[in-house]
Amino acid sequence: MRVHRDGVSDCQHAMLAWYLESMALVVARYHEITLKRGNRSRFTARLVENMRRATAGLPIGRITDLDGRIVAVLRDDAAWPAVRERLARVFGIANYSLAKSLPRAALESPGAPAPALAPLASAILDELRGRAFESFRVLTKRADKRFPVTSPRVSAEVGALLKEATRARVDLESPELTVTIEILPREVLYSVEKLAGAGGLPVGVSGHVLALLSGGIDSPVAAARMMRRGCRVSFVHFHSVPYLDRSSQEKSREIVRRLTAYQWDTRLVVVPFGDVQREIVTHVPPAPRVVLYRRMMVRIASEIAAKIDAEALVTGDSLGQVASQTLANLTVVEQAARLPLFRPLLGMDKLEVSDEARRLGTFEISIEPDQDCCSLFVPRHPTTRARRAAIEAAESALDIEALVCAAVEASTTERYRFPQPASETVSEPLRS
Ligand code: ATP
Ligand code: MG
């Protein structure tokens, strides 16, 4: 029996080909992963795993990395709208389609000089049945260059057959419908729509970070940007209950629930911050208080990150957006961090961030009114030019270590899973 390089024998492959042919498939294509030659299998394995988690509870069968694209078997065509919606949130997918497969053998007959494309065109016509469209194009990709007909030639020949059968016009620039053909070593995949994926890298390939989540518009977007670069994100939220109400906490939970649909398992650490603020207010004049709050947040977050093995902190700061986010203030805040502090929105303006929040689905939650802890005991004109020496002098009146320790001790951790319902969210201890 012949065994191919990928360890699949002819017999196994014949079964796989039959299986694929009889099923609807989801084909997910990736971009950047292909660039990372040495790491490619790690990236694709993660993407396969993430697609599996994203589609939990839906009728998805085998998911495999097939010659440079991920192919998933869809056991029930009726589930496609649900699968499509879930896959739109899987980072690492450049674009994806509902597809079918035809074994290459179906195009080849012994003695024929070239493969026949008519069976392929007729299979595509089957897929197009019931669809009305006036213009189309065919795009072919030959993943297997040994296939003796070039990609443009396949597109032209199949296009001509489709045109004759449908009477639709060929439009290479802006067609109403695009037919995609992918020629793999053993099968031909074909699809009649291509959807834009979320792009970026699969969550989990770039490490673990802890995002400071306020309940505002910016911090969820900052967290999602890190996810899109392949990070798994845990969250920490600071609140001032009982000095203020619970609204910021509720918003943070709702945002975390929403963002969990992009990474399927999320930890939220909720930290009571009111006592820290009370200490600051007792010992420090109003102007630099916000900078001191932020430095304390960053210190507490550094401790929490160490306990949960997160390698960096993330905030939603954007340079100059508000008084607390001047270059001088951001610098002095960062100096209190024990880990790298990333600010993925630093160069973005509010409109861009808001648009991104809308696309993520967090905007509507963020704009709900709340009582944010940083509004507690702060002056109308806060410091915009913090200097390290002056801030450290102000902090010398505080027992920083004790405050950090008490806040970490008093924190609680919640776990969110997708697609589990919100009511099943569990609380768990912070691992130490
Ligand atoms: P956001 O919309 O994210 O709240 P913002 O423009 O309102 O941002 P600030 O309120 O100055 O800016 O907060 C800057 C960053 O500090 C936030 O993006 C967030 O990362 C962090 N932060 C602020 N408040 C909190 C909080 N209560 N809990 C956790 N992180 C916070
Ligand atoms: Mg805010």
Tab-separated table of C-alpha atoms and ligand atoms in Angstrom:
chain	number	residue	atom	x	y	z
A	1	MET	CA	0.000	0.000	0.000
A	2	ARG	CA	1.338	3.445	-0.899
A	3	VAL	CA	1.760	5.808	2.030
A	4	HIS	CA	2.101	9.511	1.313
A	5	ARG	CA	4.437	11.944	2.997
A	6	ASP	CA	1.699	13.134	5.346
A	7	GLY	CA	1.304	9.567	6.633
A	8	VAL	CA	-2.031	8.992	4.908
A	9	SER	CA	-2.295	5.830	2.822
A	10	ASP	CA	-4.137	5.631	-0.508
A	11	CYS	CA	-6.848	3.614	1.140
A	12	GLN	CA	-7.298	6.095	3.985
A	13	HIS	CA	-7.265	8.899	1.502
A	14	ALA	CA	-9.916	7.256	-0.651
A	15	MET	CA	-12.117	7.127	2.433
A	16	LEU	CA	-11.337	10.727	3.310
A	17	ALA	CA	-12.080	11.802	-0.265
A	18	TRP	CA	-15.414	10.018	-0.179
A	19	TYR	CA	-16.200	11.537	3.190
A	20	LEU	CA	-15.281	15.055	2.056
A	21	GLU	CA	-17.186	14.706	-1.205
A	22	SER	CA	-20.377	13.691	0.519
A	23	MET	CA	-20.285	16.611	2.931
A	24	ALA	CA	-20.588	20.354	2.982
A	25	LEU	CA	-17.271	21.841	4.053
A	26	VAL	CA	-16.097	25.025	5.632
A	27	VAL	CA	-12.789	26.202	4.203
A	28	ALA	CA	-10.873	28.756	6.267
A	29	ARG	CA	-7.856	30.406	4.700
A	30	TYR	CA	-5.063	32.061	6.616
A	31	HIS	CA	-2.599	34.781	5.664
A	32	GLU	CA	0.063	35.633	8.065
A	33	ILE	CA	0.498	32.147	9.327
A	34	THR	CA	1.939	31.078	6.012
A	35	LEU	CA	4.704	33.629	6.504
A	36	LYS	CA	5.858	31.996	9.695
A	37	ARG	CA	7.450	29.001	8.102
A	38	GLY	CA	9.211	27.510	11.119
A	39	ASN	CA	6.179	27.867	13.367
A	40	ARG	CA	3.536	26.995	10.881
A	41	SER	CA	2.361	23.736	12.382
A	42	ARG	CA	2.027	25.305	15.826
A	43	PHE	CA	-0.044	28.113	14.326
A	44	THR	CA	-2.300	25.862	12.309
A	45	ALA	CA	-2.774	23.449	15.213
A	46	ARG	CA	-3.905	26.404	17.338
A	47	LEU	CA	-6.219	27.659	14.621
A	48	VAL	CA	-7.806	24.215	14.274
A	49	GLU	CA	-8.267	24.053	18.049
A	50	ASN	CA	-9.748	27.575	18.143
A	51	MET	CA	-12.188	26.789	15.330
A	52	ARG	CA	-13.235	23.712	17.285
A	53	ARG	CA	-13.868	25.812	20.413
A	54	ALA	CA	-15.623	28.558	18.479
A	55	THR	CA	-18.068	26.074	16.964
A	56	ALA	CA	-18.693	24.066	20.151
A	57	GLY	CA	-22.238	22.741	20.203
A	58	LEU	CA	-22.672	23.070	16.416
A	59	PRO	CA	-22.607	20.100	14.012
A	60	ILE	CA	-18.958	20.322	12.956
A	61	GLY	CA	-17.087	17.070	12.279
A	62	ARG	CA	-13.447	16.603	11.496
A	63	ILE	CA	-11.303	19.750	11.188
A	64	THR	CA	-8.010	19.338	9.324
A	65	ASP	CA	-5.213	21.407	7.919
A	66	LEU	CA	-5.434	20.413	4.271
A	67	ASP	CA	-2.615	21.690	2.047
A	68	GLY	CA	-2.473	25.207	3.458
A	69	ARG	CA	-6.102	25.804	4.413
A	70	ILE	CA	-8.258	24.542	7.274
A	71	VAL	CA	-11.133	22.350	6.185
A	72	ALA	CA	-13.983	21.524	8.536
A	73	VAL	CA	-16.795	19.104	7.813
A	74	LEU	CA	-20.240	20.638	8.301
A	75	ARG	CA	-22.567	17.821	9.260
A	76	ASP	CA	-25.765	19.769	8.725
A	77	ASP	CA	-26.046	22.479	6.060
A	78	ALA	CA	-28.782	24.187	8.039
A	79	ALA	CA	-26.207	25.120	10.703
A	80	TRP	CA	-24.148	27.224	8.267
A	81	PRO	CA	-25.555	30.622	9.381
A	82	ALA	CA	-24.637	29.832	12.998
A	83	VAL	CA	-21.198	28.490	12.038
A	84	ARG	CA	-20.573	31.518	9.845
A	85	GLU	CA	-21.421	33.880	12.680
A	86	ARG	CA	-19.102	32.096	15.126
A	87	LEU	CA	-16.191	31.861	12.697
A	88	ALA	CA	-16.343	35.608	12.011
A	89	ARG	CA	-14.778	36.038	15.464
A	90	VAL	CA	-11.890	33.597	15.068
A	91	PHE	CA	-8.651	35.559	14.779
A	92	GLY	CA	-6.196	34.044	12.323
A	93	ILE	CA	-8.797	33.397	9.599
A	94	ALA	CA	-8.231	35.701	6.618
A	95	ASN	CA	-11.369	34.580	4.785
A	96	TYR	CA	-13.680	31.594	4.741
A	97	SER	CA	-16.318	29.888	2.630
A	98	LEU	CA	-18.912	27.201	2.594
A	99	ALA	CA	-17.437	24.770	0.083
A	100	LYS	CA	-17.710	21.364	-1.519
A	101	SER	CA	-15.035	18.941	-2.599
A	102	LEU	CA	-14.557	16.860	-5.722
A	103	PRO	CA	-11.852	14.184	-5.880
A	104	ARG	CA	-9.224	14.990	-8.516
A	105	ALA	CA	-9.891	11.534	-9.932
A	106	ALA	CA	-13.321	12.782	-11.041
A	107	LEU	CA	-11.601	15.079	-13.560
A	108	GLU	CA	-9.105	12.580	-14.868
A	109	SER	CA	-9.777	9.691	-17.206
A	110	PRO	CA	-7.058	7.237	-18.256
A	111	GLY	CA	-5.498	8.184	-21.584
A	112	ALA	CA	-7.039	11.672	-21.708
A	113	PRO	CA	-4.399	14.332	-22.440
A	114	ALA	CA	-5.739	16.856	-19.913
A	115	PRO	CA	-8.206	16.825	-17.026
A	116	ALA	CA	-11.827	17.483	-17.988
A	117	LEU	CA	-13.315	20.520	-16.294
A	118	ALA	CA	-16.953	19.884	-17.212
A	119	PRO	CA	-17.649	17.729	-14.108
A	120	LEU	CA	-16.326	20.587	-11.978
A	121	ALA	CA	-18.490	23.173	-13.753
A	122	SER	CA	-21.543	20.993	-13.334
A	123	ALA	CA	-20.828	20.508	-9.617
A	124	ILE	CA	-20.565	24.297	-9.265
A	125	LEU	CA	-23.822	24.751	-11.162
A	126	ASP	CA	-25.459	22.453	-8.608
A	127	GLU	CA	-24.334	24.825	-5.882
A	128	LEU	CA	-25.623	27.835	-7.782
A	129	ARG	CA	-29.070	26.414	-8.289
A	130	GLY	CA	-31.717	28.816	-7.001
A	131	ARG	CA	-29.309	31.781	-6.847
A	132	ALA	CA	-30.032	34.779	-9.035
A	133	PHE	CA	-27.010	36.794	-10.136
A	134	GLU	CA	-26.192	38.929	-13.134
A	135	SER	CA	-22.419	38.885	-13.080
A	136	PHE	CA	-19.720	36.576	-11.770
A	137	ARG	CA	-16.077	35.675	-11.961
A	138	VAL	CA	-14.103	32.521	-11.291
A	139	LEU	CA	-10.911	32.655	-9.240
A	140	THR	CA	-8.683	29.593	-9.259
A	141	LYS	CA	-5.762	28.784	-7.045
A	142	ARG	CA	-3.510	25.865	-7.796
A	143	ALA	CA	-2.056	24.734	-4.475
A	144	ASP	CA	-0.715	21.759	-6.424
A	145	LYS	CA	1.318	23.122	-9.322
A	146	ARG	CA	1.549	19.650	-10.871
A	147	PHE	CA	-2.046	19.997	-12.011
A	148	PRO	CA	-1.484	20.346	-15.754
A	149	VAL	CA	-3.917	23.209	-16.413
A	150	THR	CA	-2.895	26.683	-15.224
A	151	SER	CA	-5.143	28.635	-12.843
A	152	PRO	CA	-6.202	31.324	-15.400
A	153	ARG	CA	-7.016	28.559	-17.867
A	154	VAL	CA	-9.184	26.713	-15.306
A	155	SER	CA	-10.972	29.987	-14.480
A	156	ALA	CA	-11.560	30.746	-18.157
A	157	GLU	CA	-12.809	27.275	-19.078
A	158	VAL	CA	-15.055	26.828	-16.049
A	159	GLY	CA	-16.213	30.453	-16.450
A	160	ALA	CA	-17.240	29.802	-20.045
A	161	LEU	CA	-19.258	26.736	-19.047
A	162	LEU	CA	-20.980	28.632	-16.201
A	163	LYS	CA	-21.715	31.563	-18.482
A	164	GLU	CA	-23.317	29.326	-21.066
A	165	ALA	CA	-25.484	27.616	-18.452
A	166	THR	CA	-26.530	30.681	-16.437
A	167	ARG	CA	-26.442	33.450	-19.052
A	168	ALA	CA	-24.796	35.666	-16.446
A	169	ARG	CA	-22.075	38.096	-17.499
A	170	VAL	CA	-18.403	37.700	-16.559
A	171	ASP	CA	-17.139	40.689	-14.594
A	172	LEU	CA	-13.599	40.457	-13.297
A	173	GLU	CA	-13.675	43.849	-11.547
A	174	SER	CA	-16.773	43.924	-9.369
A	175	PRO	CA	-18.869	40.821	-9.884
A	176	GLU	CA	-22.011	40.048	-7.947
A	177	LEU	CA	-20.719	36.549	-7.248
A	178	THR	CA	-17.265	35.020	-7.040
A	179	VAL	CA	-16.674	31.321	-7.574
A	180	THR	CA	-13.487	30.093	-5.909
A	181	ILE	CA	-11.707	26.941	-7.047
A	182	GLU	CA	-8.787	25.505	-5.127
A	183	ILE	CA	-6.833	22.668	-6.679
A	184	LEU	CA	-5.182	20.551	-4.013
A	185	PRO	CA	-3.031	17.461	-4.537
A	186	ARG	CA	-5.978	15.113	-4.200
A	187	GLU	CA	-9.149	17.120	-4.369
A	188	VAL	CA	-10.650	20.251	-5.828
A	189	LEU	CA	-12.500	22.542	-3.454
A	190	TYR	CA	-15.096	24.931	-4.838
A	191	SER	CA	-17.229	27.599	-3.229
A	192	VAL	CA	-19.593	30.308	-4.374
A	193	GLU	CA	-19.083	32.901	-1.661
A	194	LYS	CA	-16.102	34.150	0.287
A	195	LEU	CA	-16.490	35.903	3.615
A	196	ALA	CA	-13.951	38.196	5.252
A	197	GLY	CA	-12.439	36.674	8.390
A	198	ALA	CA	-11.277	38.498	11.510
A	199	GLY	CA	-7.632	38.394	10.363
A	200	GLY	CA	-4.604	38.573	12.652
A	201	LEU	CA	-3.152	35.575	14.467
A	202	PRO	CA	-4.891	32.769	16.365
A	203	VAL	CA	-5.490	33.540	20.050
A	204	GLY	CA	-2.932	31.631	22.076
A	205	VAL	CA	0.148	31.794	19.860
A	206	SER	CA	1.540	35.029	21.312
A	207	GLY	CA	1.343	34.452	25.055
A	208	HIS	CA	-0.857	35.716	27.882
A	209	VAL	CA	-1.477	39.341	28.923
A	210	LEU	CA	-3.527	41.077	31.607
A	211	ALA	CA	-5.711	43.954	30.389
A	212	LEU	CA	-6.897	46.737	32.705
A	213	LEU	CA	-10.586	46.990	31.883
A	214	SER	CA	-12.458	50.094	32.986
A	215	GLY	CA	-15.901	49.699	31.452
A	216	GLY	CA	-15.161	52.626	29.093
A	217	ILE	CA	-14.926	52.498	25.302
A	218	ASP	CA	-11.164	52.165	24.933
A	219	SER	CA	-9.941	49.342	27.121
A	220	PRO	CA	-12.077	46.593	25.482
A	221	VAL	CA	-10.714	47.644	22.084
A	222	ALA	CA	-7.143	47.543	23.413
A	223	ALA	CA	-7.746	44.022	24.754
A	224	ALA	CA	-9.248	42.856	21.456
A	225	ARG	CA	-6.253	44.240	19.548
A	226	MET	CA	-3.956	42.085	21.670
A	227	MET	CA	-6.198	39.063	21.032
A	228	ARG	CA	-5.975	39.770	17.333
A	229	ARG	CA	-2.188	39.595	17.607
A	230	GLY	CA	-2.507	36.135	19.147
A	231	CYS	CA	-2.580	36.903	22.883
A	232	ARG	CA	-4.824	35.247	25.378
A	233	VAL	CA	-6.189	38.094	27.507
A	234	SER	CA	-7.158	38.044	31.180
A	235	PHE	CA	-8.849	41.098	32.671
A	236	VAL	CA	-8.644	43.134	35.860
A	237	HIS	CA	-11.260	45.678	36.863
A	238	PHE	CA	-10.938	48.148	39.764
A	239	HIS	CA	-14.067	49.471	41.458
A	240	SER	CA	-14.928	51.744	44.368
A	241	VAL	CA	-17.854	49.896	45.948
A	242	PRO	CA	-19.116	50.842	48.564
A	243	TYR	CA	-18.059	54.450	47.901
A	244	LEU	CA	-19.672	54.228	44.463
A	245	ASP	CA	-22.283	51.865	43.028
A	246	ARG	CA	-21.731	48.593	41.163
A	247	SER	CA	-22.396	49.952	37.679
A	248	SER	CA	-18.770	49.835	36.476
A	249	GLN	CA	-18.464	46.223	37.619
A	250	GLU	CA	-21.616	45.195	35.797
A	251	LYS	CA	-20.410	46.874	32.617
A	252	SER	CA	-17.024	45.171	32.873
A	253	ARG	CA	-18.690	41.790	33.275
A	254	GLU	CA	-20.885	42.401	30.264
A	255	ILE	CA	-17.867	43.467	28.194
A	256	VAL	CA	-15.887	40.411	29.277
A	257	ARG	CA	-18.827	38.199	28.342
A	258	ARG	CA	-18.854	39.805	24.920
A	259	LEU	CA	-15.087	39.500	24.382
A	260	THR	CA	-15.109	35.879	25.516
A	261	ALA	CA	-16.774	35.076	22.193
A	262	TYR	CA	-13.329	35.811	20.656
A	263	GLN	CA	-11.279	33.591	22.979
A	264	TRP	CA	-13.843	31.210	24.611
A	265	ASP	CA	-12.403	31.111	28.112
A	266	THR	CA	-11.651	34.274	30.090
A	267	ARG	CA	-10.626	35.223	33.594
A	268	LEU	CA	-11.816	38.503	35.143
A	269	VAL	CA	-10.229	39.658	38.392
A	270	VAL	CA	-12.340	42.216	40.260
A	271	VAL	CA	-10.424	44.408	42.708
A	272	PRO	CA	-11.969	46.653	45.389
A	273	PHE	CA	-10.031	49.894	45.058
A	274	GLY	CA	-11.956	52.283	47.328
A	275	ASP	CA	-9.715	51.771	50.369
A	276	VAL	CA	-6.596	52.497	48.317
A	277	GLN	CA	-8.241	55.675	47.070
A	278	ARG	CA	-9.250	56.671	50.581
A	279	GLU	CA	-5.618	56.387	51.683
A	280	ILE	CA	-4.463	58.484	48.752
A	281	VAL	CA	-7.103	61.129	49.427
A	282	THR	CA	-6.096	61.296	53.086
A	283	HIS	CA	-2.433	61.870	52.318
A	284	VAL	CA	-2.170	63.505	48.897
A	285	PRO	CA	-3.491	66.851	47.556
A	286	PRO	CA	-6.056	66.651	44.719
A	287	ALA	CA	-4.019	67.483	41.587
A	288	PRO	CA	-1.847	64.337	41.268
A	289	ARG	CA	-4.431	61.876	42.620
A	290	VAL	CA	-5.373	60.324	39.284
A	291	VAL	CA	-1.715	59.601	38.541
A	292	LEU	CA	-1.376	57.971	41.948
A	293	TYR	CA	-4.535	55.917	41.380
A	294	ARG	CA	-3.139	54.720	38.081
A	295	ARG	CA	0.236	53.840	39.572
A	296	MET	CA	-1.491	51.823	42.258
A	297	MET	CA	-3.633	50.063	39.652
A	298	VAL	CA	-0.534	49.180	37.686
A	299	ARG	CA	1.238	47.876	40.796
A	300	ILE	CA	-1.721	45.737	41.839
A	301	ALA	CA	-2.157	44.494	38.271
A	302	SER	CA	1.550	43.543	38.169
A	303	GLU	CA	1.073	41.354	41.255
A	304	ILE	CA	-2.033	39.722	39.823
A	305	ALA	CA	-0.290	39.140	36.500
A	306	ALA	CA	2.549	37.348	38.290
A	307	LYS	CA	0.045	35.070	40.031
A	308	ILE	CA	-1.769	34.108	36.850
A	309	ASP	CA	1.349	33.892	34.651
A	310	ALA	CA	0.529	36.873	32.455
A	311	GLU	CA	3.594	38.337	30.778
A	312	ALA	CA	2.536	41.960	30.215
A	313	LEU	CA	-0.112	44.559	31.099
A	314	VAL	CA	-2.400	46.284	28.588
A	315	THR	CA	-4.329	49.558	28.907
A	316	GLY	CA	-6.610	51.541	26.607
A	317	ASP	CA	-4.649	54.794	26.866
A	318	SER	CA	-4.471	56.983	23.795
A	319	LEU	CA	-1.939	59.776	23.804
A	320	GLY	CA	-3.375	63.128	24.831
A	321	GLN	CA	-6.986	61.923	24.831
A	322	VAL	CA	-7.679	63.166	28.353
A	323	ALA	CA	-5.666	65.044	30.966
A	324	SER	CA	-4.435	61.817	32.546
A	325	GLN	CA	-2.975	60.569	29.274
A	326	THR	CA	-0.261	63.112	28.529
A	327	LEU	CA	3.170	61.786	27.658
A	328	ALA	CA	4.500	62.828	31.081
A	329	ASN	CA	1.656	61.106	32.945
A	330	LEU	CA	1.781	57.926	30.897
A	331	THR	CA	5.511	57.717	31.533
A	332	VAL	CA	5.213	58.136	35.287
A	333	VAL	CA	2.384	55.578	35.435
A	334	GLU	CA	4.414	53.063	33.466
A	335	GLN	CA	7.326	53.452	35.866
A	336	ALA	CA	5.242	51.796	38.576
A	337	ALA	CA	4.714	48.640	36.485
A	338	ARG	CA	6.783	45.550	37.117
A	339	LEU	CA	5.984	44.125	33.693
A	340	PRO	CA	5.966	45.608	30.192
A	341	LEU	CA	2.899	47.825	29.782
A	342	PHE	CA	1.400	47.874	26.304
A	343	ARG	CA	-0.930	50.556	24.990
A	344	PRO	CA	-2.142	49.360	21.588
A	345	LEU	CA	-4.409	52.414	21.093
A	346	LEU	CA	-1.714	54.995	21.783
A	347	GLY	CA	-1.800	56.455	18.276
A	348	MET	CA	-5.529	56.169	17.607
A	349	ASP	CA	-8.184	58.844	17.959
A	350	LYS	CA	-11.540	58.413	19.662
A	351	LEU	CA	-13.506	58.058	16.421
A	352	GLU	CA	-11.338	55.198	15.198
A	353	VAL	CA	-11.542	53.485	18.573
A	354	SER	CA	-15.317	53.944	18.737
A	355	ASP	CA	-15.770	52.444	15.264
A	356	GLU	CA	-13.722	49.453	16.295
A	357	ALA	CA	-15.740	49.103	19.520
A	358	ARG	CA	-18.923	49.052	17.430
A	359	ARG	CA	-17.558	46.292	15.234
A	360	LEU	CA	-16.533	44.299	18.309
A	361	GLY	CA	-19.952	44.717	19.884
A	362	THR	CA	-18.696	46.439	23.056
A	363	PHE	CA	-19.623	50.047	22.225
A	364	GLU	CA	-23.259	49.840	23.319
A	365	ILE	CA	-22.208	48.395	26.672
A	366	SER	CA	-19.438	50.949	27.217
A	367	ILE	CA	-21.616	54.008	26.653
A	368	GLU	CA	-24.038	53.073	29.425
A	369	PRO	CA	-23.532	55.561	32.259
A	370	ASP	CA	-21.512	54.289	35.210
A	371	GLN	CA	-19.645	55.453	38.286
A	372	ASP	CA	-15.987	54.963	37.411
A	373	CYS	CA	-13.537	54.701	40.295
A	374	CYS	CA	-11.230	57.315	38.804
A	375	SER	CA	-13.939	59.931	39.206
A	376	LEU	CA	-13.821	59.567	42.988
A	377	PHE	CA	-12.230	62.506	44.865
A	378	VAL	CA	-10.538	63.976	41.803
A	379	PRO	CA	-10.133	67.688	41.054
A	380	ARG	CA	-11.444	69.564	38.078
A	381	HIS	CA	-7.876	70.300	36.968
A	382	PRO	CA	-5.689	67.255	37.479
A	383	THR	CA	-1.937	67.164	36.921
A	384	THR	CA	-0.988	66.895	33.269
A	385	ARG	CA	2.769	67.051	33.805
A	386	ALA	CA	3.555	64.499	36.430
A	387	ARG	CA	7.187	64.351	37.469
A	388	ARG	CA	8.528	61.167	38.927
A	389	ALA	CA	10.293	62.787	41.893
A	390	ALA	CA	7.219	64.734	42.973
A	391	ILE	CA	4.934	61.732	42.590
A	392	GLU	CA	7.295	59.514	44.552
A	393	ALA	CA	7.493	62.154	47.275
A	394	ALA	CA	3.687	62.171	47.488
A	395	GLU	CA	3.656	58.372	47.627
A	396	SER	CA	6.140	58.280	50.493
A	397	ALA	CA	3.229	58.966	52.832
A	398	LEU	CA	1.608	55.649	51.811
A	399	ASP	CA	2.404	52.099	52.832
A	400	ILE	CA	2.385	50.940	49.251
A	401	GLU	CA	3.277	47.338	49.845
A	402	ALA	CA	0.530	46.875	52.423
A	403	LEU	CA	-2.053	48.546	50.175
A	404	VAL	CA	-1.105	46.402	47.164
A	405	CYS	CA	-1.149	43.267	49.264
A	406	ALA	CA	-4.561	44.041	50.795
A	407	ALA	CA	-6.072	44.816	47.389
A	408	VAL	CA	-4.765	41.572	45.873
A	409	GLU	CA	-6.060	39.635	48.890
A	410	ALA	CA	-9.506	41.211	48.560
A	411	SER	CA	-9.774	40.558	44.819
A	412	THR	CA	-12.152	37.950	43.422
A	413	THR	CA	-11.862	36.008	40.190
A	414	GLU	CA	-14.636	35.077	37.793
A	415	ARG	CA	-14.415	32.691	34.879
A	416	TYR	CA	-16.369	33.206	31.651
A	417	ARG	CA	-16.782	30.605	28.945
A	418	PHE	CA	-18.250	30.720	25.480
A	419	PRO	CA	-20.768	29.501	24.348
A	420	GLN	CA	-21.836	28.720	27.906
A	421	PRO	CA	-24.761	30.885	29.117
A	422	ALA	CA	-23.909	33.865	31.326
A	423	SER	CA	-25.677	32.361	34.323
A	424	GLU	CA	-23.063	29.608	34.509
A	425	THR	CA	-20.151	31.971	35.108
A	426	VAL	CA	-18.143	30.733	38.078
A	427	SER	CA	-16.033	32.452	40.726
A	428	GLU	CA	-12.705	30.886	41.619
A	429	PRO	CA	-9.707	31.743	43.767
A	430	LEU	CA	-6.792	33.673	42.317
A	431	ARG	CA	-4.107	31.074	41.878
A	432	SER	CA	-0.967	31.794	43.882
B	1	ATP	P1	-11.439	53.642	28.784
B	1	ATP	O1	-12.474	53.990	27.779
B	1	ATP	O2	-10.747	52.359	28.495
B	1	ATP	O3	-11.943	53.782	30.190
B	1	ATP	P2	-10.480	56.284	28.906
B	1	ATP	O4	-10.213	57.031	27.672
B	1	ATP	O5	-11.727	56.567	29.664
B	1	ATP	O6	-10.334	54.742	28.609
B	1	ATP	P3	-9.032	56.529	31.325
B	1	ATP	O7	-10.271	56.483	32.107
B	1	ATP	O8	-8.031	57.609	31.544
B	1	ATP	O9	-9.214	56.541	29.791
B	1	ATP	O10	-8.292	55.145	31.523
B	1	ATP	C1	-7.119	54.812	30.831
B	1	ATP	C2	-6.877	53.323	30.964
B	1	ATP	O11	-6.652	52.956	32.338
B	1	ATP	C3	-8.098	52.511	30.577
B	1	ATP	O12	-8.131	52.306	29.185
B	1	ATP	C4	-7.885	51.219	31.331
B	1	ATP	O13	-6.974	50.387	30.668
B	1	ATP	C5	-7.259	51.729	32.628
B	1	ATP	N1	-8.314	51.933	33.633
B	1	ATP	C6	-8.934	53.068	33.963
B	1	ATP	N2	-9.861	52.861	34.920
B	1	ATP	C7	-9.830	51.544	35.214
B	1	ATP	C8	-10.548	50.689	36.100
B	1	ATP	N3	-11.509	51.151	36.877
B	1	ATP	N4	-10.243	49.368	36.126
B	1	ATP	C9	-9.278	48.874	35.295
B	1	ATP	N5	-8.594	49.634	34.440
B	1	ATP	C10	-8.848	50.943	34.386
B	2	MG	MG	-12.241	55.479	31.441
